[in-house]
Amino acid sequence: MTDFLSLMAVRPGLWKSLHFFAGFRMLNTNLFLIYKTLPRLSI
């Protein structure tokens, strides 16, 4: 874990891309859940 943190400290660009990817995945999951629950709400 310490090696991972030091790597993140050395490469802020990698950390930013990782953070962006995590946020993008969370957004995709939320959209997918909303898309799955929409038909139930409309009925």
mmCIF file with all atom_site columns, C-alpha atoms in Angstrom:
data_model
loop_
_atom_site.group_PDB
_atom_site.id
_atom_site.type_symbol
_atom_site.label_atom_id
_atom_site.label_alt_id
_atom_site.label_comp_id
_atom_site.label_asym_id
_atom_site.label_entity_id
_atom_site.label_seq_id
_atom_site.pdbx_PDB_ins_code
_atom_site.Cartn_x
_atom_site.Cartn_y
_atom_site.Cartn_z
_atom_site.occupancy
_atom_site.B_iso_or_equiv
_atom_site.pdbx_formal_charge
_atom_site.auth_seq_id
_atom_site.auth_comp_id
_atom_site.auth_asym_id
_atom_site.auth_atom_id
_atom_site.pdbx_PDB_model_num
ATOM 1  C CA . MET A 1 1  ? 0.000   0.000  0.000   1.00 0.00 ? 1  MET A CA 1
ATOM 2  C CA . THR A 1 2  ? 2.864   2.360  0.763   1.00 0.00 ? 2  THR A CA 1
ATOM 3  C CA . ASP A 1 3  ? 4.380   1.675  -2.662  1.00 0.00 ? 3  ASP A CA 1
ATOM 4  C CA . PHE A 1 4  ? 1.024   2.467  -4.238  1.00 0.00 ? 4  PHE A CA 1
ATOM 5  C CA . LEU A 1 5  ? 0.764   5.772  -2.361  1.00 0.00 ? 5  LEU A CA 1
ATOM 6  C CA . SER A 1 6  ? 4.322   6.757  -3.234  1.00 0.00 ? 6  SER A CA 1
ATOM 7  C CA . LEU A 1 7  ? 3.635   5.924  -6.878  1.00 0.00 ? 7  LEU A CA 1
ATOM 8  C CA . MET A 1 8  ? 0.548   8.151  -6.776  1.00 0.00 ? 8  MET A CA 1
ATOM 9  C CA . ALA A 1 9  ? 2.595   10.928 -5.174  1.00 0.00 ? 9  ALA A CA 1
ATOM 10 C CA . VAL A 1 10 ? 5.218   10.641 -7.904  1.00 0.00 ? 10 VAL A CA 1
ATOM 11 C CA . ARG A 1 11 ? 2.674   10.565 -10.733 1.00 0.00 ? 11 ARG A CA 1
ATOM 12 C CA . PRO A 1 12 ? -0.206  13.010 -10.179 1.00 0.00 ? 12 PRO A CA 1
ATOM 13 C CA . GLY A 1 13 ? -1.242  12.589 -13.812 1.00 0.00 ? 13 GLY A CA 1
ATOM 14 C CA . LEU A 1 14 ? -1.847  8.883  -13.276 1.00 0.00 ? 14 LEU A CA 1
ATOM 15 C CA . TRP A 1 15 ? -3.785  9.665  -10.110 1.00 0.00 ? 15 TRP A CA 1
ATOM 16 C CA . LYS A 1 16 ? -5.974  12.154 -11.995 1.00 0.00 ? 16 LYS A CA 1
ATOM 17 C CA . SER A 1 17 ? -6.737  9.670  -14.765 1.00 0.00 ? 17 SER A CA 1
ATOM 18 C CA . LEU A 1 18 ? -7.526  6.962  -12.205 1.00 0.00 ? 18 LEU A CA 1
ATOM 19 C CA . HIS A 1 19 ? -9.819  9.349  -10.329 1.00 0.00 ? 19 HIS A CA 1
ATOM 20 C CA . PHE A 1 20 ? -11.540 10.342 -13.585 1.00 0.00 ? 20 PHE A CA 1
ATOM 21 C CA . PHE A 1 21 ? -12.005 6.691  -14.565 1.00 0.00 ? 21 PHE A CA 1
ATOM 22 C CA . ALA A 1 22 ? -13.527 5.858  -11.159 1.00 0.00 ? 22 ALA A CA 1
ATOM 23 C CA . GLY A 1 23 ? -15.932 8.791  -11.410 1.00 0.00 ? 23 GLY A CA 1
ATOM 24 C CA . PHE A 1 24 ? -16.850 7.843  -14.970 1.00 0.00 ? 24 PHE A CA 1
ATOM 25 C CA . ARG A 1 25 ? -17.574 4.276  -13.889 1.00 0.00 ? 25 ARG A CA 1
ATOM 26 C CA . MET A 1 26 ? -19.713 5.458  -10.992 1.00 0.00 ? 26 MET A CA 1
ATOM 27 C CA . LEU A 1 27 ? -21.682 7.710  -13.342 1.00 0.00 ? 27 LEU A CA 1
ATOM 28 C CA . ASN A 1 28 ? -22.181 4.832  -15.777 1.00 0.00 ? 28 ASN A CA 1
ATOM 29 C CA . THR A 1 29 ? -23.415 2.578  -12.969 1.00 0.00 ? 29 THR A CA 1
ATOM 30 C CA . ASN A 1 30 ? -25.866 5.242  -11.786 1.00 0.00 ? 30 ASN A CA 1
ATOM 31 C CA . LEU A 1 31 ? -27.193 5.759  -15.322 1.00 0.00 ? 31 LEU A CA 1
ATOM 32 C CA . PHE A 1 32 ? -27.566 2.006  -15.748 1.00 0.00 ? 32 PHE A CA 1
ATOM 33 C CA . LEU A 1 33 ? -29.522 1.706  -12.484 1.00 0.00 ? 33 LEU A CA 1
ATOM 34 C CA . ILE A 1 34 ? -31.770 4.629  -13.445 1.00 0.00 ? 34 ILE A CA 1
ATOM 35 C CA . TYR A 1 35 ? -32.331 3.081  -16.874 1.00 0.00 ? 35 TYR A CA 1
ATOM 36 C CA . LYS A 1 36 ? -33.288 -0.240 -15.262 1.00 0.00 ? 36 LYS A CA 1
ATOM 37 C CA . THR A 1 37 ? -35.702 1.326  -12.771 1.00 0.00 ? 37 THR A CA 1
ATOM 38 C CA . LEU A 1 38 ? -37.410 3.682  -15.250 1.00 0.00 ? 38 LEU A CA 1
ATOM 39 C CA . PRO A 1 39 ? -39.840 1.094  -16.727 1.00 0.00 ? 39 PRO A CA 1
ATOM 40 C CA . ARG A 1 40 ? -40.993 0.114  -13.225 1.00 0.00 ? 40 ARG A CA 1
ATOM 41 C CA . LEU A 1 41 ? -41.656 3.756  -12.344 1.00 0.00 ? 41 LEU A CA 1
ATOM 42 C CA . SER A 1 42 ? -43.594 4.457  -15.541 1.00 0.00 ? 42 SER A CA 1
ATOM 43 C CA . ILE A 1 43 ? -45.889 1.424  -15.119 1.00 0.00 ? 43 ILE A CA 1
#
